[in-house]
Coordinates of C-alpha atoms (C1' of nucleotides) in Angstrom, one line a residue:
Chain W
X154 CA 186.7 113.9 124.7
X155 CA 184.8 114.1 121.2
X156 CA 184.3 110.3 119.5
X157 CA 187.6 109.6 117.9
X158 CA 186.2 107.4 116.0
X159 CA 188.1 105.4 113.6
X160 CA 185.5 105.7 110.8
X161 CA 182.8 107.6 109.3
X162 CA 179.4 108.1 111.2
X163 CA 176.4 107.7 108.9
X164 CA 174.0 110.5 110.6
X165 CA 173.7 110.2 114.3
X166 CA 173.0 107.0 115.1
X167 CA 173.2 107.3 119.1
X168 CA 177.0 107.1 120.0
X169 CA 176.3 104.1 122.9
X170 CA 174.2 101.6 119.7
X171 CA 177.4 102.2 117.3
X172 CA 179.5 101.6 120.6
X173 CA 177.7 98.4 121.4
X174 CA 178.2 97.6 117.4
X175 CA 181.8 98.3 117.7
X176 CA 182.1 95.8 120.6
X177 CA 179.5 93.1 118.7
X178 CA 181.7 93.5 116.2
X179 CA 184.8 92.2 118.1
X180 CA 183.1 89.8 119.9
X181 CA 181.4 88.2 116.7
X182 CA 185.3 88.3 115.9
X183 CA 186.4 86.1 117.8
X184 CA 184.6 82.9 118.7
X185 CA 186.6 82.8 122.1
X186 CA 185.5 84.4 124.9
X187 CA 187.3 88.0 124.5
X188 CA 189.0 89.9 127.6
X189 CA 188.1 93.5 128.7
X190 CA 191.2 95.1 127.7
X191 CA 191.3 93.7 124.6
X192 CA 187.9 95.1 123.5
X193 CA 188.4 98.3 125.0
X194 CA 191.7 97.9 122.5
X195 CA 190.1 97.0 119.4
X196 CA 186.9 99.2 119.5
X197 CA 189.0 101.8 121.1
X198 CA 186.8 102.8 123.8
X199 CA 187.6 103.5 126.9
X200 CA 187.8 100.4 129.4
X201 CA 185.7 102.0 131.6
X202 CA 182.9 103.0 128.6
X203 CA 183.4 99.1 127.4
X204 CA 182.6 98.0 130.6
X205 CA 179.3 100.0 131.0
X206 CA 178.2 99.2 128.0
X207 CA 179.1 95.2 128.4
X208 CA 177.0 95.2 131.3
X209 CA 174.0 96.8 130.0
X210 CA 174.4 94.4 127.4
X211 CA 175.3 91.0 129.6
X212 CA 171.8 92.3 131.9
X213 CA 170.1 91.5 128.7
X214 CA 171.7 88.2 127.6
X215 CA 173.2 89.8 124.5
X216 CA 176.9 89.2 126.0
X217 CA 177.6 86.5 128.4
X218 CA 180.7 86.6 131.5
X219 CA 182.1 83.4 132.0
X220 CA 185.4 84.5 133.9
X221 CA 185.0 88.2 135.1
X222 CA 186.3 90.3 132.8
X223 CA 185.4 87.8 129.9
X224 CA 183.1 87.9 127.2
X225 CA 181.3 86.7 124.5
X226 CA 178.4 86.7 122.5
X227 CA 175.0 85.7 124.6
X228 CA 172.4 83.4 123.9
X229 CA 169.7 86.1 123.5
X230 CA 171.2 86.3 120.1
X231 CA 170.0 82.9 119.0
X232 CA 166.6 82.9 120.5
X233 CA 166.8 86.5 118.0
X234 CA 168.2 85.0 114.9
X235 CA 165.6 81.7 115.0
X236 CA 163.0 84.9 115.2
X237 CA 164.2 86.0 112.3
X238 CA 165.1 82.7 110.8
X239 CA 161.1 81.7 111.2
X240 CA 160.1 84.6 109.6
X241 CA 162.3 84.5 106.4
X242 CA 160.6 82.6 103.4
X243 CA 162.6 82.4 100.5
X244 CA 160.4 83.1 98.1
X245 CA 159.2 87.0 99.5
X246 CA 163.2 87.6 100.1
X247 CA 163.9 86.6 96.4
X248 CA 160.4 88.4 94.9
X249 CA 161.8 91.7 94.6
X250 CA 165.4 90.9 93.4
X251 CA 163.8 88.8 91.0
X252 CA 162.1 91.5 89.7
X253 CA 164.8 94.2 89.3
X254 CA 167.1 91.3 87.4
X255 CA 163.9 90.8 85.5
X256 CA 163.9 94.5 84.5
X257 CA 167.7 94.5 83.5
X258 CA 167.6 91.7 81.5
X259 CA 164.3 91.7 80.1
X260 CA 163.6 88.0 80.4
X261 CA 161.9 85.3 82.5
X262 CA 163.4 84.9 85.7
X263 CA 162.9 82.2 87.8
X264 CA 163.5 80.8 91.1
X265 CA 163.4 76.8 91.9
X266 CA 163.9 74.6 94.3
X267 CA 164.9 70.4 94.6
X268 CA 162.1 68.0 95.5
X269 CA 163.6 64.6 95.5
X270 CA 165.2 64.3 91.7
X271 CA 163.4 67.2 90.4
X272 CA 163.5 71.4 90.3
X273 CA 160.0 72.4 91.1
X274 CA 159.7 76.4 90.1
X275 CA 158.0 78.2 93.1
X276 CA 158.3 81.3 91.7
X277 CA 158.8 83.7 87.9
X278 CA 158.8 87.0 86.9
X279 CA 155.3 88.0 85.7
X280 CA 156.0 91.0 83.8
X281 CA 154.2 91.4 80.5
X282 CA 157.1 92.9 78.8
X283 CA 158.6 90.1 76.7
X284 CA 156.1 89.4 73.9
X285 CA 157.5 85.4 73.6
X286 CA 156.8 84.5 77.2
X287 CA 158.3 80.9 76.8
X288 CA 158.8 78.2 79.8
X289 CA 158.5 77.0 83.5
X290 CA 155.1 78.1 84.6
X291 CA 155.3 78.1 88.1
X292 CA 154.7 74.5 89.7
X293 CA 156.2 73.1 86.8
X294 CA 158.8 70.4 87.5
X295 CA 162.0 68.4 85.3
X296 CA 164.5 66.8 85.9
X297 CA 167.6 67.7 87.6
X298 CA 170.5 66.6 85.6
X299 CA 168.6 69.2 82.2
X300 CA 168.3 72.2 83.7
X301 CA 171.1 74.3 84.9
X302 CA 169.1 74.7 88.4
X303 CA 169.6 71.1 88.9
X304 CA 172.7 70.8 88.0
X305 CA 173.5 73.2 91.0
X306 CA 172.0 70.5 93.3
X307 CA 173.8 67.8 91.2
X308 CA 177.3 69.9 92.1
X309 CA 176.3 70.5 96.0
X310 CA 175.7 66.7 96.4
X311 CA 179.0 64.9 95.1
X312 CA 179.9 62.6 93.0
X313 CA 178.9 59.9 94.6
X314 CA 175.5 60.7 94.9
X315 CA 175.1 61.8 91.2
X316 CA 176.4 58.0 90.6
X317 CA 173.2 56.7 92.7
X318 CA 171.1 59.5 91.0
X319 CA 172.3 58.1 87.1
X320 CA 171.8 54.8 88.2
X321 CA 168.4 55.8 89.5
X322 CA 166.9 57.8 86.8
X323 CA 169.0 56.5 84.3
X324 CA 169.9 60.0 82.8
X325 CA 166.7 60.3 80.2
X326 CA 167.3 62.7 77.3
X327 CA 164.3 65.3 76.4
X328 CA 166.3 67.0 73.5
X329 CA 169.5 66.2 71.6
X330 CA 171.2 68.4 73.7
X331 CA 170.6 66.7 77.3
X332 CA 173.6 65.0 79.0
X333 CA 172.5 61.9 79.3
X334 CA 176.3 59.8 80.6
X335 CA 177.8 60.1 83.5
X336 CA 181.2 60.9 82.0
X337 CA 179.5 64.0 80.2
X338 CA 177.1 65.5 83.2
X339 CA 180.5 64.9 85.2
X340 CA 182.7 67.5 83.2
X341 CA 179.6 69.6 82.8
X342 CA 179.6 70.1 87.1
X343 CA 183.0 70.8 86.8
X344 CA 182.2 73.3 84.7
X345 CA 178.9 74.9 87.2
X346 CA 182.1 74.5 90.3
X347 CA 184.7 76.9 88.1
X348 CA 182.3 79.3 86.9
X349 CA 179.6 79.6 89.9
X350 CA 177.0 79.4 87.5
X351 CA 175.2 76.3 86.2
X352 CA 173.7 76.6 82.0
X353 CA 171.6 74.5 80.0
X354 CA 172.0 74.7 77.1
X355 CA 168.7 73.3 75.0
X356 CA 168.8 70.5 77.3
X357 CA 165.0 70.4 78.4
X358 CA 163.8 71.8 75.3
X359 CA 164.6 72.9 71.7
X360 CA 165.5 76.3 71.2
X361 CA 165.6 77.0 75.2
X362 CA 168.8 78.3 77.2
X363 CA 169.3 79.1 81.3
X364 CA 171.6 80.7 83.4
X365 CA 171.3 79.5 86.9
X366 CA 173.1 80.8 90.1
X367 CA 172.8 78.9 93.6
X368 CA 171.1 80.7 96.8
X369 CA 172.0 79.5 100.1
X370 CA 171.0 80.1 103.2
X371 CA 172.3 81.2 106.8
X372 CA 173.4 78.2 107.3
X373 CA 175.0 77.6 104.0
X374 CA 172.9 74.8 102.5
X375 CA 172.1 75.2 99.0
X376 CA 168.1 76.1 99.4
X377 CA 167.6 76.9 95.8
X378 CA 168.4 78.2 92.4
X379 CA 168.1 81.6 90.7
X380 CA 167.7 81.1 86.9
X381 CA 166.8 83.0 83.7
X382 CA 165.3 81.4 80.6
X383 CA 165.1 83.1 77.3
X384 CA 165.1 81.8 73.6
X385 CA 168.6 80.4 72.4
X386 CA 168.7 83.4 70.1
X387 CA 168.2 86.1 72.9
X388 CA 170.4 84.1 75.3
X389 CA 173.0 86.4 76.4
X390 CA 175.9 84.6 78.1
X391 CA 177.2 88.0 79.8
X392 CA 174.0 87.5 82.0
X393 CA 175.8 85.2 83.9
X394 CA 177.6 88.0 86.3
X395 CA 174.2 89.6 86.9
X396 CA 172.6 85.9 87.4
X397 CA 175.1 85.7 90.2
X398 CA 175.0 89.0 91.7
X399 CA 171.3 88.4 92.0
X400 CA 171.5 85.2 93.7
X401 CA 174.3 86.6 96.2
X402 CA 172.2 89.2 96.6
X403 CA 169.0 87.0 97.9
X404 CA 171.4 84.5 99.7
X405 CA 172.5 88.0 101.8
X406 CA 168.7 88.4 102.5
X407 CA 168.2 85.2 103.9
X408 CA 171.2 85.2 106.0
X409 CA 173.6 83.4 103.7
X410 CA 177.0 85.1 104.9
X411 CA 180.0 84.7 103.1
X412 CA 182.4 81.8 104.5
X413 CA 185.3 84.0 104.6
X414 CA 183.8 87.2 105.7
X415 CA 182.6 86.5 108.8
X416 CA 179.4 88.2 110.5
X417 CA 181.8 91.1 111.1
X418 CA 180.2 94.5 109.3
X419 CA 183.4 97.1 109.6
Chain E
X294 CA 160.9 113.8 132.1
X295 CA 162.5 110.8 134.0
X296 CA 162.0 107.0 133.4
X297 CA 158.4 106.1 133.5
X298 CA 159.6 102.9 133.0
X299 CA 157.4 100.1 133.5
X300 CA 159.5 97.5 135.7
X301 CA 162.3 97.2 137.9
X302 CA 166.0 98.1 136.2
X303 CA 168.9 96.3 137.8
X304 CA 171.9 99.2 138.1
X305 CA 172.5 101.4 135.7
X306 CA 172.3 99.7 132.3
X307 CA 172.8 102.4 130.0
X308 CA 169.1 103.6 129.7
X309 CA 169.6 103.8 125.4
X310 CA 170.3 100.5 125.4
X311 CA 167.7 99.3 128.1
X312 CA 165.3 101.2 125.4
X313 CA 166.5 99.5 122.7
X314 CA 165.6 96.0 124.5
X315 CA 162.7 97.1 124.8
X316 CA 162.1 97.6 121.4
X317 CA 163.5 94.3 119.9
X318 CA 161.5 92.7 122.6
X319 CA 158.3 93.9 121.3
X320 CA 159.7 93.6 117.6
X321 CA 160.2 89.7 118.8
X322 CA 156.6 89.3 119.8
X323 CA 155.0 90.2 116.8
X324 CA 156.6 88.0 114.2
X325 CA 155.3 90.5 111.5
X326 CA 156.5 94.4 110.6
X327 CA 155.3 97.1 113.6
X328 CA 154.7 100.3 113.3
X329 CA 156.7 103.0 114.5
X330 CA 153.5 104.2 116.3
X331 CA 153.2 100.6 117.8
X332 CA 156.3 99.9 119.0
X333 CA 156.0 103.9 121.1
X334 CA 152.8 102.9 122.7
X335 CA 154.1 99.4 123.8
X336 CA 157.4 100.6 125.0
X337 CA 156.3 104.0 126.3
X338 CA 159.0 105.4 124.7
X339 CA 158.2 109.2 122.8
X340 CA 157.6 108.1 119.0
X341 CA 160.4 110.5 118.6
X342 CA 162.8 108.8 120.7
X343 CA 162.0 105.5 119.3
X344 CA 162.4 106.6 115.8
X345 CA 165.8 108.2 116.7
X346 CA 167.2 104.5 118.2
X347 CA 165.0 102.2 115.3
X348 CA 167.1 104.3 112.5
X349 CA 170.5 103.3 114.4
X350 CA 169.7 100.1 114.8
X351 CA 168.6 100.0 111.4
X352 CA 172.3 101.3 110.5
X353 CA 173.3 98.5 111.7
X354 CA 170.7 95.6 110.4
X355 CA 169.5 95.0 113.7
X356 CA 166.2 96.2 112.1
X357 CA 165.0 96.3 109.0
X358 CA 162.9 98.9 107.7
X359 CA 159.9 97.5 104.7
X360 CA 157.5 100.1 104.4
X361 CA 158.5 103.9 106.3
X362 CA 157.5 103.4 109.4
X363 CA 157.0 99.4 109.6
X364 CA 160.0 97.8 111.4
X365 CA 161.0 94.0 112.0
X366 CA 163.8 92.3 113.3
X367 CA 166.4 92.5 111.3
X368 CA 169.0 89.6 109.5
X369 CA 172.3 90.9 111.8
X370 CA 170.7 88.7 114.5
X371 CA 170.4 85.9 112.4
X372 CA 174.1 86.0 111.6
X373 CA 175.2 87.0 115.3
X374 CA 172.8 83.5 116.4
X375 CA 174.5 81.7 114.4
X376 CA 177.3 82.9 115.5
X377 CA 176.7 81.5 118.8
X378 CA 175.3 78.1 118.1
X379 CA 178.6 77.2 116.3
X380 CA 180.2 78.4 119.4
X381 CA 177.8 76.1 121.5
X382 CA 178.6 72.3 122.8
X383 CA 176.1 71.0 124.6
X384 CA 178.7 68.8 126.9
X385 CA 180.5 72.5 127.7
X386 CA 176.9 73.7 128.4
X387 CA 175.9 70.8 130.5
X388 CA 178.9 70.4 132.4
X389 CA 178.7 73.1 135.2
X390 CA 175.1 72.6 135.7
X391 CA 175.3 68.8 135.7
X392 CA 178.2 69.4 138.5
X393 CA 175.3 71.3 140.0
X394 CA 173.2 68.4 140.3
X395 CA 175.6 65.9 141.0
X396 CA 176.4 67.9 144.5
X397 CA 173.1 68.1 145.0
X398 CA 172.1 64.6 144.7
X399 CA 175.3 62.9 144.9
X400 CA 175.0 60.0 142.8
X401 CA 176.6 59.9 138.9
X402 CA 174.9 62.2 136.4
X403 CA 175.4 61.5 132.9
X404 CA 174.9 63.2 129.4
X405 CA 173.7 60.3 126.8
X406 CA 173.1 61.4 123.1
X407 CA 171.5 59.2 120.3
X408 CA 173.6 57.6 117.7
X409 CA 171.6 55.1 115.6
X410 CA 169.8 52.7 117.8
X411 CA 172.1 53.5 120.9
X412 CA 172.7 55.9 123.4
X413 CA 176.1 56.8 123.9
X414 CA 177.2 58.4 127.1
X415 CA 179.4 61.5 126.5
X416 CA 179.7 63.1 129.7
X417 CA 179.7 62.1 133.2
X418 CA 180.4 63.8 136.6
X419 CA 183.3 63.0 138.1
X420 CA 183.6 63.6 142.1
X421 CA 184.8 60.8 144.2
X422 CA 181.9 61.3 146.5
X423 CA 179.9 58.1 146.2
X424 CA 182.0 55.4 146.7
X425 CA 180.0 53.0 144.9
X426 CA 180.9 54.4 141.7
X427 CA 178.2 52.6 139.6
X428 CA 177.6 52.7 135.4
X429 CA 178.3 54.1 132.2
X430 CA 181.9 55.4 131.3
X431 CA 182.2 57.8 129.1
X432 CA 182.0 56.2 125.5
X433 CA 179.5 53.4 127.0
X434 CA 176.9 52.7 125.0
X435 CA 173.6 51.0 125.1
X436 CA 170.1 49.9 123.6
X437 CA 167.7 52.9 123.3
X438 CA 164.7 51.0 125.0
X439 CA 166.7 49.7 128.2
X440 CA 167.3 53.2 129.4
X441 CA 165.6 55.8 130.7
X442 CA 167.6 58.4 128.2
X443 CA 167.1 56.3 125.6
X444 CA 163.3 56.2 125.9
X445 CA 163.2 60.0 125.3
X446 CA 164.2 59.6 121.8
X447 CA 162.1 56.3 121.4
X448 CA 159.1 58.7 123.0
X449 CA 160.5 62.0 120.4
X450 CA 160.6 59.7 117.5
X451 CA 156.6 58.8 117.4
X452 CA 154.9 55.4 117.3
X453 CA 155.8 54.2 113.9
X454 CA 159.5 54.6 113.7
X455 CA 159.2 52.8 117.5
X456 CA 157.6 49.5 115.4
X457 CA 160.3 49.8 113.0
X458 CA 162.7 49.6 116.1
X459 CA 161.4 47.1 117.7
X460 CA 161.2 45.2 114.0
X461 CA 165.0 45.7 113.4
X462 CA 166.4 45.2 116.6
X463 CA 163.8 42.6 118.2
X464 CA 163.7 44.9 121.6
X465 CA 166.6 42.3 123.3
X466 CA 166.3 41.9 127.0
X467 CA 169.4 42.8 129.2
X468 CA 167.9 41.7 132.8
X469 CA 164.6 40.1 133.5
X470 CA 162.8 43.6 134.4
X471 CA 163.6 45.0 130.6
X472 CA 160.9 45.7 128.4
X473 CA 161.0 43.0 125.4
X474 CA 157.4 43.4 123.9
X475 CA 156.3 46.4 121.9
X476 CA 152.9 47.0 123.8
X477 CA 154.9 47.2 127.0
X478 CA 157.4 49.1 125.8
X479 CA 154.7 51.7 124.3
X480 CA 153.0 51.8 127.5
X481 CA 155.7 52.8 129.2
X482 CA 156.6 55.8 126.3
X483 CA 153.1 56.8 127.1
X484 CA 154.6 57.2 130.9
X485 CA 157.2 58.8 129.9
X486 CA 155.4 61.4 127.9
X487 CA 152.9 62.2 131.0
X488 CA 155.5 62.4 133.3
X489 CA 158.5 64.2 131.2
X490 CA 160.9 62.5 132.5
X491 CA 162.0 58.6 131.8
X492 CA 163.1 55.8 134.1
X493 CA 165.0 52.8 133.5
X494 CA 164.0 50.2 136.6
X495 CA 167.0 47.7 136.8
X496 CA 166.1 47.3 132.8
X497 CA 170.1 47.0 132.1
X498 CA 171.5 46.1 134.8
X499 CA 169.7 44.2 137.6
X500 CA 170.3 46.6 140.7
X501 CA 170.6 50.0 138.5
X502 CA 167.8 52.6 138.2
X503 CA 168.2 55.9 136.2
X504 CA 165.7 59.2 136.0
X505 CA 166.4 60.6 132.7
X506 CA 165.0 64.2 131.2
X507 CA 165.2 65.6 128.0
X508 CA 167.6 67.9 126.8
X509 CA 166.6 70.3 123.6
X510 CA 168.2 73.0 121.4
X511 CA 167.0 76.3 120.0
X512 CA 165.2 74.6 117.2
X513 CA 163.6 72.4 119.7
X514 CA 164.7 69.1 118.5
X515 CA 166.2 66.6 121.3
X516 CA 169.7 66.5 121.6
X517 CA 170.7 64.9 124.1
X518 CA 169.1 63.1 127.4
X519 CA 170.1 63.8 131.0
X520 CA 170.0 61.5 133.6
X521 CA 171.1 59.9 137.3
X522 CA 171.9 56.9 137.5
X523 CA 172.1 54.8 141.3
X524 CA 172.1 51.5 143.0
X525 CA 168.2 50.2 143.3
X526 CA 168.4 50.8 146.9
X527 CA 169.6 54.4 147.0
X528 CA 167.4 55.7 143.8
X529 CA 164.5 58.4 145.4
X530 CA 161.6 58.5 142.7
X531 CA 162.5 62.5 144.8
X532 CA 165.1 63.3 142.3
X533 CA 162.9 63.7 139.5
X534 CA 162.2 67.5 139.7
X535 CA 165.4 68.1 140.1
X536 CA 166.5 66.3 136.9
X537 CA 164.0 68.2 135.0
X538 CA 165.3 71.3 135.8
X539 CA 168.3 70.8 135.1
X540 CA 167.9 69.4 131.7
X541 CA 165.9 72.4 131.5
X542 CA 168.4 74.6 132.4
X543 CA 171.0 73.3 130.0
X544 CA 168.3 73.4 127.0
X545 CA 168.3 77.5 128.1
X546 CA 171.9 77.5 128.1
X547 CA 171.9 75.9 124.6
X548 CA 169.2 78.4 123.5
X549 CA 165.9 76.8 124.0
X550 CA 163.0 78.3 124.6
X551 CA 160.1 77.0 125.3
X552 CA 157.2 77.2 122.4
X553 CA 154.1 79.1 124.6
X554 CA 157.1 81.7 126.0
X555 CA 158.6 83.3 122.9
X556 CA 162.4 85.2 123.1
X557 CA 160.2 88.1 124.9
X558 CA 162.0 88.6 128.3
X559 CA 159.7 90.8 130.0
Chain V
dG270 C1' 138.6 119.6 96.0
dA271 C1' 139.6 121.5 100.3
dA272 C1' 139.9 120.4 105.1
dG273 C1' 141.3 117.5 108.7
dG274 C1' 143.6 113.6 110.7
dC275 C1' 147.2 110.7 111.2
dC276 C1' 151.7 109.1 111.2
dG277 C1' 156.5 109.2 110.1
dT278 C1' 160.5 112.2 110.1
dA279 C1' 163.4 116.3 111.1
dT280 C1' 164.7 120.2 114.2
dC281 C1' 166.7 122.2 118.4
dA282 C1' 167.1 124.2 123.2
dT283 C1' 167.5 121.8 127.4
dA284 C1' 169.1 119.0 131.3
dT285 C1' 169.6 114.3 131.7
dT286 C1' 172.6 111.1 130.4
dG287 C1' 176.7 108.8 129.6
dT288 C1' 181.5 109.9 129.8
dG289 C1' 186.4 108.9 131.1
dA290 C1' 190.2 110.1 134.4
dA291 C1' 191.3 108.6 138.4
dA292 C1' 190.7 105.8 142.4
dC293 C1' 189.9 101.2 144.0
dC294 C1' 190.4 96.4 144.5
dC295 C1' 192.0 91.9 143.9
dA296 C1' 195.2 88.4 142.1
dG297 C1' 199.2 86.8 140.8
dC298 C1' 204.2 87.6 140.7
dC299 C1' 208.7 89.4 141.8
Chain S
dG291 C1' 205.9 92.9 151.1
dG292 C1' 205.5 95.6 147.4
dC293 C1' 204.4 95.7 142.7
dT294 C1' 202.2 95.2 138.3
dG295 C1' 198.1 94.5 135.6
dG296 C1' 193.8 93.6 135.0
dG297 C1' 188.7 94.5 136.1
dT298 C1' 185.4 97.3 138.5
dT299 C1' 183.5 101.5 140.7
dT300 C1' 183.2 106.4 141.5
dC301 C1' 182.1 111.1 140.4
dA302 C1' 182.2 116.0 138.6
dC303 C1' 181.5 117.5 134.1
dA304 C1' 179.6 118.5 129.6
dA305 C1' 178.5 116.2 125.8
dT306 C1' 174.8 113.5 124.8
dA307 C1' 170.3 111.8 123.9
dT308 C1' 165.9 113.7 124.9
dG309 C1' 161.2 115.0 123.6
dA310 C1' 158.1 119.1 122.6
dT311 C1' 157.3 121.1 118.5
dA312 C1' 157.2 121.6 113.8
dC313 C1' 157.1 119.7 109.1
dG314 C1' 155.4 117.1 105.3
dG315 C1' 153.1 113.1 103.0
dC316 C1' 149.1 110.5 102.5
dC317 C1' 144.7 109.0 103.1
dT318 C1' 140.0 109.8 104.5
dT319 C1' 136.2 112.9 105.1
dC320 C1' 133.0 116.2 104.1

DNA sequence: GAAGGCCGTATCATATTGTGAAACCCAGCC
DNA sequence: GGCTGGGTTTCACAATATGATACGGCCTTC
């Protein structure tokens, strides 16, 4: 008797739901269908427990028996997640992360997304705090290959598609600074792929520096780009770990789960 | 004391986590936050009881708690969907239930997806029943607007991408009955739409009629198109319900569900 | 500004509920 | 035929979840 249970319990969050965790847990595991015995194994419940509980859950379309004895996650769990999925809007899931990086850091943060071959910012930190408010008003738009938002899209496309988007825009220069040749935007995406973080670095505009970190969502796809904006003097390259965190952090509200650890939670 | 509960229950389903369907169920009708006060009154759970399972689900991010008290579903159950659509293959899906049918009917059902301007058949039962083993091997593909599958996705894709079709490929004829002109062929989409289901009348083969019904994923979109196929003789305009419901059934299998009945089971 | 609701959360004795050892059953295999 | 090894069902037991009650914010009302 008495939950042997491998880890720490929270409060008391009803034995049977952390059970049927346990046992979501395996099954999310796996993508094969996964055998009585071996659940009952890995979750360490009893067979007999496992069984209760995978019928409870199978009479709800949250497991699914193929050959008795074998399951595996149900349907019922994608007619959820598109629930969820319709109710998620990037912009309210970013808001308040937005905000508490705008606190730490002091400076405009803001969050933009791709339309065609140009950022449009959806979103900023409205704080009054910093006196030079400079930058993106919200709705503003630029081009992709000057702002370090961009060049995340630039990076998720490929090369071969940032040869069809030089010949198509032919690479126009707003400052000194912009990239404006292939060869030179090319090493500069190299760059954004080693560090995770795209800059720009006076590209749009005299004087003006950005940190930019990609969000994705549950499905992976690069949906848009976290960024803050300061003046070149206050620029802080050490933002860059927070720019990221940030950005994870939203991605994780949307759904966005890391390619290597799986849905499992334990 | 005892279950005032509202329906029937099947066996013995582990009343906590009967109660917890209940809850996501009426967390999955209302797409925005519910009150804890809420959610008691429409489950008939105590408020007490349904705060004590909401905070273990919570543990757990099968809910997500905004405001104290105000509950939605939560992002585990995106994750855990998509789980299971990368687990799900519509010709694994479709298989069993397209057996189904084919006893039923006994005549060759096939599975036909779109690729470009074609329909490509992936799947096709198998028995030796008929011996006048008509149509389509697997791999065979043909013209969207000579068969009944293919009109589906002719019907799905609207009235102007239909002119562009009939533009680029110059609708060919395969047998005298095929439909060649682009008022015709709109007509018969218009069919097609009323009736659900799509025919092909000796349009690619002289002596060959199909019944074809469409086939949709959880985010609605048309995946794929079922249909029978027979000898002009044999076909029974009869089979058409039954087509539909099957290519209804494999949409639920594949986690459709349709618009005016939301994930609520009850 | 105090009183009164209202709603979410925490407490705790109670008996209803889920538990798990053992029995059962069904295949497949020696 | 008997045996092993899984899945499923049973059943007496007590641990478990239950829900009446109490608590504590917060807002509205008077």
């Amino acid at each position: 008797m008495v939950a042997q249970s491998t880890g720490a319990d929270a409060k008391n969050p009803i034995q049977v739901i952390e059970r049927m965790m346990k046992l979501l847990d395996v099954l999310s595991y796996y993508h094969d269908p996964v055998s009585l015995k071996q659940l009952a194994l890995e979750t360490g419940l009893h067979p007999s427990t496992a069984h209760r509980i995978l019928a409870a859950m199978g009479a709800t379309g949250f497991v699914e028996r193929g050959e008795p004895g074998s399951y595996q996650l149900g349907i019922r769990l994608l007619e959820l997640g598109n629930l969820v999925k319709s109710r998620i809007n990037i912009r309210d899931s970013a808001l308040p992360l937005m905000q508490r990086l705008h606190q730490e850091i002091g400076e405009s943060v803001n969050l933009g997304v791709r339309q065609g071959d140009e950022i449009v910012y959806v979103e900023r930190t409205s704080s009054g705090r910093s006196s030079v408010r400079v930058v993106h008003l919200v709705g503003a738009r630029a081009p992709l290959h000057v702002t370090a938002v961009g060049k995340l899209f630039l990076l998720e496309d490929g090369l071969p598609a940032l040869r069809e988007y030089a010949k198509r825009t032919g690479l126009p220069g707003l400052t000194p600074n912009s990239l404006t040749s292939l060869p030179a935007l090319s090493r500069e995406l190299d760059k954004v792929r080693r560090h995770g973080v795209a800059f720009d670095n006076e590209e749009i505009e005299q004087g003006l520096r950005c940190i930019a970190a990609p969000i994705r969502d549950d499905s992976g796809d690069l949906v848009a780009g976290l960024s803050v904006s300061a003046p070149a003097e206050r620029h802080s390259a050490n933002w860059a770990p927070l720019v990221k965190q940030t950005a994870d952090d939203i991605s994780a509200a949307i759904g966005y789960v890391k390619p290597d650890q799986p849905a499992a939670r334990r």
